[in-house]
Amino acid sequence: MSNAIAMTEETQQDLPESGPNLMVLKGIVWGLGVLILMGLGLVAWKISQGPVSTAPREDLALVIEEGDRIVSSSMDNDQLIAVIERDGMPHRIMIVDMRTNEVKEIPVERRVP
């Protein structure tokens, strides 16, 4: 038992208290601490910005003229696609971007063979 104690005392005397390995380890610990603080700051900033809405807008209104009727409609990603018909007139396709409320109208020509 006295040999084990003697070896431990010799080992402690041979090891430097702050060698180059310990300085590298301290630098790594400080660097990781800074990264953790930056990450927490980023999370706090994102939380303070509020939720990001990916839902379609609720104030969307598709305005069509009197006598028009919507023949078909469909949703594709964030776009509403509507085919509009009026008696005696060519069909129209309206594409509405739900995020920006931008409306594109495409006239459809009927070709008679």
mmCIF file with all atom_site columns, C-alpha atoms in Angstrom:
data_model
loop_
_atom_site.group_PDB
_atom_site.id
_atom_site.type_symbol
_atom_site.label_atom_id
_atom_site.label_alt_id
_atom_site.label_comp_id
_atom_site.label_asym_id
_atom_site.label_entity_id
_atom_site.label_seq_id
_atom_site.pdbx_PDB_ins_code
_atom_site.Cartn_x
_atom_site.Cartn_y
_atom_site.Cartn_z
_atom_site.occupancy
_atom_site.B_iso_or_equiv
_atom_site.pdbx_formal_charge
_atom_site.auth_seq_id
_atom_site.auth_comp_id
_atom_site.auth_asym_id
_atom_site.auth_atom_id
_atom_site.pdbx_PDB_model_num
ATOM 1   C CA . MET A 1 1   ? 0.000   0.000  0.000   1.00 0.00 ? 1   MET A CA 1
ATOM 2   C CA . SER A 1 2   ? 2.864   2.335  0.685   1.00 0.00 ? 2   SER A CA 1
ATOM 3   C CA . ASN A 1 3   ? 4.113   1.751  -2.907  1.00 0.00 ? 3   ASN A CA 1
ATOM 4   C CA . ALA A 1 4   ? 0.789   2.921  -4.358  1.00 0.00 ? 4   ALA A CA 1
ATOM 5   C CA . ILE A 1 5   ? 0.899   6.079  -2.289  1.00 0.00 ? 5   ILE A CA 1
ATOM 6   C CA . ALA A 1 6   ? 4.521   6.681  -3.245  1.00 0.00 ? 6   ALA A CA 1
ATOM 7   C CA . MET A 1 7   ? 3.768   6.285  -6.961  1.00 0.00 ? 7   MET A CA 1
ATOM 8   C CA . THR A 1 8   ? 0.885   8.700  -6.723  1.00 0.00 ? 8   THR A CA 1
ATOM 9   C CA . GLU A 1 9   ? 3.063   11.319 -5.044  1.00 0.00 ? 9   GLU A CA 1
ATOM 10  C CA . GLU A 1 10  ? 5.817   10.832 -7.679  1.00 0.00 ? 10  GLU A CA 1
ATOM 11  C CA . THR A 1 11  ? 3.290   11.094 -10.506 1.00 0.00 ? 11  THR A CA 1
ATOM 12  C CA . GLN A 1 12  ? 1.848   14.291 -9.090  1.00 0.00 ? 12  GLN A CA 1
ATOM 13  C CA . GLN A 1 13  ? 5.311   15.813 -8.781  1.00 0.00 ? 13  GLN A CA 1
ATOM 14  C CA . ASP A 1 14  ? 6.220   14.932 -12.384 1.00 0.00 ? 14  ASP A CA 1
ATOM 15  C CA . LEU A 1 15  ? 3.100   16.464 -13.988 1.00 0.00 ? 15  LEU A CA 1
ATOM 16  C CA . PRO A 1 16  ? 3.167   20.205 -14.640 1.00 0.00 ? 16  PRO A CA 1
ATOM 17  C CA . GLU A 1 17  ? 0.177   22.101 -13.256 1.00 0.00 ? 17  GLU A CA 1
ATOM 18  C CA . SER A 1 18  ? -0.509  24.100 -16.419 1.00 0.00 ? 18  SER A CA 1
ATOM 19  C CA . GLY A 1 19  ? 1.108   22.469 -19.406 1.00 0.00 ? 19  GLY A CA 1
ATOM 20  C CA . PRO A 1 20  ? 0.302   23.100 -23.076 1.00 0.00 ? 20  PRO A CA 1
ATOM 21  C CA . ASN A 1 21  ? -2.399  20.396 -23.040 1.00 0.00 ? 21  ASN A CA 1
ATOM 22  C CA . LEU A 1 22  ? -4.243  22.146 -20.227 1.00 0.00 ? 22  LEU A CA 1
ATOM 23  C CA . MET A 1 23  ? -4.114  25.493 -22.063 1.00 0.00 ? 23  MET A CA 1
ATOM 24  C CA . VAL A 1 24  ? -5.570  23.912 -25.194 1.00 0.00 ? 24  VAL A CA 1
ATOM 25  C CA . LEU A 1 25  ? -8.339  22.316 -23.143 1.00 0.00 ? 25  LEU A CA 1
ATOM 26  C CA . LYS A 1 26  ? -9.126  25.651 -21.470 1.00 0.00 ? 26  LYS A CA 1
ATOM 27  C CA . GLY A 1 27  ? -9.317  27.326 -24.884 1.00 0.00 ? 27  GLY A CA 1
ATOM 28  C CA . ILE A 1 28  ? -11.700 24.666 -26.181 1.00 0.00 ? 28  ILE A CA 1
ATOM 29  C CA . VAL A 1 29  ? -13.929 25.014 -23.110 1.00 0.00 ? 29  VAL A CA 1
ATOM 30  C CA . TRP A 1 30  ? -14.041 28.804 -23.476 1.00 0.00 ? 30  TRP A CA 1
ATOM 31  C CA . GLY A 1 31  ? -14.802 28.519 -27.195 1.00 0.00 ? 31  GLY A CA 1
ATOM 32  C CA . LEU A 1 32  ? -17.648 26.085 -26.596 1.00 0.00 ? 32  LEU A CA 1
ATOM 33  C CA . GLY A 1 33  ? -18.995 28.361 -23.863 1.00 0.00 ? 33  GLY A CA 1
ATOM 34  C CA . VAL A 1 34  ? -19.043 31.292 -26.278 1.00 0.00 ? 34  VAL A CA 1
ATOM 35  C CA . LEU A 1 35  ? -20.823 29.144 -28.910 1.00 0.00 ? 35  LEU A CA 1
ATOM 36  C CA . ILE A 1 36  ? -23.450 28.107 -26.356 1.00 0.00 ? 36  ILE A CA 1
ATOM 37  C CA . LEU A 1 37  ? -24.082 31.739 -25.388 1.00 0.00 ? 37  LEU A CA 1
ATOM 38  C CA . MET A 1 38  ? -24.351 32.766 -29.053 1.00 0.00 ? 38  MET A CA 1
ATOM 39  C CA . GLY A 1 39  ? -26.807 29.929 -29.696 1.00 0.00 ? 39  GLY A CA 1
ATOM 40  C CA . LEU A 1 40  ? -28.951 30.944 -26.732 1.00 0.00 ? 40  LEU A CA 1
ATOM 41  C CA . GLY A 1 41  ? -28.908 34.533 -27.973 1.00 0.00 ? 41  GLY A CA 1
ATOM 42  C CA . LEU A 1 42  ? -30.039 33.387 -31.416 1.00 0.00 ? 42  LEU A CA 1
ATOM 43  C CA . VAL A 1 43  ? -32.873 31.330 -29.938 1.00 0.00 ? 43  VAL A CA 1
ATOM 44  C CA . ALA A 1 44  ? -33.988 34.302 -27.812 1.00 0.00 ? 44  ALA A CA 1
ATOM 45  C CA . TRP A 1 45  ? -33.919 36.573 -30.864 1.00 0.00 ? 45  TRP A CA 1
ATOM 46  C CA . LYS A 1 46  ? -35.988 34.122 -32.959 1.00 0.00 ? 46  LYS A CA 1
ATOM 47  C CA . ILE A 1 47  ? -38.535 33.808 -30.149 1.00 0.00 ? 47  ILE A CA 1
ATOM 48  C CA . SER A 1 48  ? -38.808 37.595 -29.866 1.00 0.00 ? 48  SER A CA 1
ATOM 49  C CA . GLN A 1 49  ? -39.554 37.852 -33.610 1.00 0.00 ? 49  GLN A CA 1
ATOM 50  C CA . GLY A 1 50  ? -42.845 36.000 -33.148 1.00 0.00 ? 50  GLY A CA 1
ATOM 51  C CA . PRO A 1 51  ? -44.220 33.056 -35.068 1.00 0.00 ? 51  PRO A CA 1
ATOM 52  C CA . VAL A 1 52  ? -43.709 32.740 -38.805 1.00 0.00 ? 52  VAL A CA 1
ATOM 53  C CA . SER A 1 53  ? -47.052 32.279 -40.479 1.00 0.00 ? 53  SER A CA 1
ATOM 54  C CA . THR A 1 54  ? -47.108 29.745 -43.289 1.00 0.00 ? 54  THR A CA 1
ATOM 55  C CA . ALA A 1 55  ? -50.893 29.602 -43.391 1.00 0.00 ? 55  ALA A CA 1
ATOM 56  C CA . PRO A 1 56  ? -52.701 31.145 -46.338 1.00 0.00 ? 56  PRO A CA 1
ATOM 57  C CA . ARG A 1 57  ? -54.051 34.621 -45.893 1.00 0.00 ? 57  ARG A CA 1
ATOM 58  C CA . GLU A 1 58  ? -57.595 34.825 -44.599 1.00 0.00 ? 58  GLU A CA 1
ATOM 59  C CA . ASP A 1 59  ? -58.371 38.214 -46.159 1.00 0.00 ? 59  ASP A CA 1
ATOM 60  C CA . LEU A 1 60  ? -58.189 36.888 -49.707 1.00 0.00 ? 60  LEU A CA 1
ATOM 61  C CA . ALA A 1 61  ? -61.069 37.829 -51.979 1.00 0.00 ? 61  ALA A CA 1
ATOM 62  C CA . LEU A 1 62  ? -61.433 36.576 -55.531 1.00 0.00 ? 62  LEU A CA 1
ATOM 63  C CA . VAL A 1 63  ? -63.417 39.240 -57.382 1.00 0.00 ? 63  VAL A CA 1
ATOM 64  C CA . ILE A 1 64  ? -65.297 38.148 -60.475 1.00 0.00 ? 64  ILE A CA 1
ATOM 65  C CA . GLU A 1 65  ? -67.736 40.087 -62.617 1.00 0.00 ? 65  GLU A CA 1
ATOM 66  C CA . GLU A 1 66  ? -71.489 39.679 -62.513 1.00 0.00 ? 66  GLU A CA 1
ATOM 67  C CA . GLY A 1 67  ? -72.575 36.816 -64.730 1.00 0.00 ? 67  GLY A CA 1
ATOM 68  C CA . ASP A 1 68  ? -69.284 34.951 -64.302 1.00 0.00 ? 68  ASP A CA 1
ATOM 69  C CA . ARG A 1 69  ? -69.249 31.587 -62.635 1.00 0.00 ? 69  ARG A CA 1
ATOM 70  C CA . ILE A 1 70  ? -66.422 29.485 -61.312 1.00 0.00 ? 70  ILE A CA 1
ATOM 71  C CA . VAL A 1 71  ? -66.411 26.210 -63.232 1.00 0.00 ? 71  VAL A CA 1
ATOM 72  C CA . SER A 1 72  ? -63.599 24.594 -61.260 1.00 0.00 ? 72  SER A CA 1
ATOM 73  C CA . SER A 1 73  ? -60.969 25.470 -58.705 1.00 0.00 ? 73  SER A CA 1
ATOM 74  C CA . SER A 1 74  ? -58.009 23.790 -57.106 1.00 0.00 ? 74  SER A CA 1
ATOM 75  C CA . MET A 1 75  ? -55.168 24.504 -54.707 1.00 0.00 ? 75  MET A CA 1
ATOM 76  C CA . ASP A 1 76  ? -51.544 23.854 -55.566 1.00 0.00 ? 76  ASP A CA 1
ATOM 77  C CA . ASN A 1 77  ? -48.993 24.724 -52.874 1.00 0.00 ? 77  ASN A CA 1
ATOM 78  C CA . ASP A 1 78  ? -49.816 28.356 -52.082 1.00 0.00 ? 78  ASP A CA 1
ATOM 79  C CA . GLN A 1 79  ? -51.785 29.051 -55.255 1.00 0.00 ? 79  GLN A CA 1
ATOM 80  C CA . LEU A 1 80  ? -55.512 29.064 -55.903 1.00 0.00 ? 80  LEU A CA 1
ATOM 81  C CA . ILE A 1 81  ? -56.366 28.190 -59.499 1.00 0.00 ? 81  ILE A CA 1
ATOM 82  C CA . ALA A 1 82  ? -59.889 28.989 -60.708 1.00 0.00 ? 82  ALA A CA 1
ATOM 83  C CA . VAL A 1 83  ? -61.466 28.492 -64.148 1.00 0.00 ? 83  VAL A CA 1
ATOM 84  C CA . ILE A 1 84  ? -64.114 31.128 -64.785 1.00 0.00 ? 84  ILE A CA 1
ATOM 85  C CA . GLU A 1 85  ? -66.808 30.961 -67.442 1.00 0.00 ? 85  GLU A CA 1
ATOM 86  C CA . ARG A 1 86  ? -69.260 33.495 -68.832 1.00 0.00 ? 86  ARG A CA 1
ATOM 87  C CA . ASP A 1 87  ? -71.944 32.730 -71.395 1.00 0.00 ? 87  ASP A CA 1
ATOM 88  C CA . GLY A 1 88  ? -70.788 33.529 -74.899 1.00 0.00 ? 88  GLY A CA 1
ATOM 89  C CA . MET A 1 89  ? -67.300 34.512 -73.736 1.00 0.00 ? 89  MET A CA 1
ATOM 90  C CA . PRO A 1 90  ? -64.045 32.564 -73.634 1.00 0.00 ? 90  PRO A CA 1
ATOM 91  C CA . HIS A 1 91  ? -63.043 30.944 -70.365 1.00 0.00 ? 91  HIS A CA 1
ATOM 92  C CA . ARG A 1 92  ? -60.457 32.588 -68.111 1.00 0.00 ? 92  ARG A CA 1
ATOM 93  C CA . ILE A 1 93  ? -58.027 31.033 -65.695 1.00 0.00 ? 93  ILE A CA 1
ATOM 94  C CA . MET A 1 94  ? -57.223 33.021 -62.563 1.00 0.00 ? 94  MET A CA 1
ATOM 95  C CA . ILE A 1 95  ? -54.164 32.107 -60.512 1.00 0.00 ? 95  ILE A CA 1
ATOM 96  C CA . VAL A 1 96  ? -53.988 33.715 -57.071 1.00 0.00 ? 96  VAL A CA 1
ATOM 97  C CA . ASP A 1 97  ? -50.814 33.595 -54.995 1.00 0.00 ? 97  ASP A CA 1
ATOM 98  C CA . MET A 1 98  ? -52.141 33.096 -51.449 1.00 0.00 ? 98  MET A CA 1
ATOM 99  C CA . ARG A 1 99  ? -49.056 34.616 -49.792 1.00 0.00 ? 99  ARG A CA 1
ATOM 100 C CA . THR A 1 100 ? -48.926 37.873 -51.749 1.00 0.00 ? 100 THR A CA 1
ATOM 101 C CA . ASN A 1 101 ? -52.530 38.182 -53.055 1.00 0.00 ? 101 ASN A CA 1
ATOM 102 C CA . GLU A 1 102 ? -51.099 38.604 -56.559 1.00 0.00 ? 102 GLU A CA 1
ATOM 103 C CA . VAL A 1 103 ? -53.662 37.671 -59.218 1.00 0.00 ? 103 VAL A CA 1
ATOM 104 C CA . LYS A 1 104 ? -52.710 36.476 -62.698 1.00 0.00 ? 104 LYS A CA 1
ATOM 105 C CA . GLU A 1 105 ? -55.426 36.137 -65.299 1.00 0.00 ? 105 GLU A CA 1
ATOM 106 C CA . ILE A 1 106 ? -54.985 33.959 -68.372 1.00 0.00 ? 106 ILE A CA 1
ATOM 107 C CA . PRO A 1 107 ? -57.582 34.123 -71.176 1.00 0.00 ? 107 PRO A CA 1
ATOM 108 C CA . VAL A 1 108 ? -58.358 30.794 -72.831 1.00 0.00 ? 108 VAL A CA 1
ATOM 109 C CA . GLU A 1 109 ? -59.073 30.785 -76.543 1.00 0.00 ? 109 GLU A CA 1
ATOM 110 C CA . ARG A 1 110 ? -61.397 28.228 -78.054 1.00 0.00 ? 110 ARG A CA 1
ATOM 111 C CA . ARG A 1 111 ? -60.219 26.977 -81.378 1.00 0.00 ? 111 ARG A CA 1
ATOM 112 C CA . VAL A 1 112 ? -62.778 25.602 -83.758 1.00 0.00 ? 112 VAL A CA 1
ATOM 113 C CA . PRO A 1 113 ? -61.409 22.884 -86.075 1.00 0.00 ? 113 PRO A CA 1
#
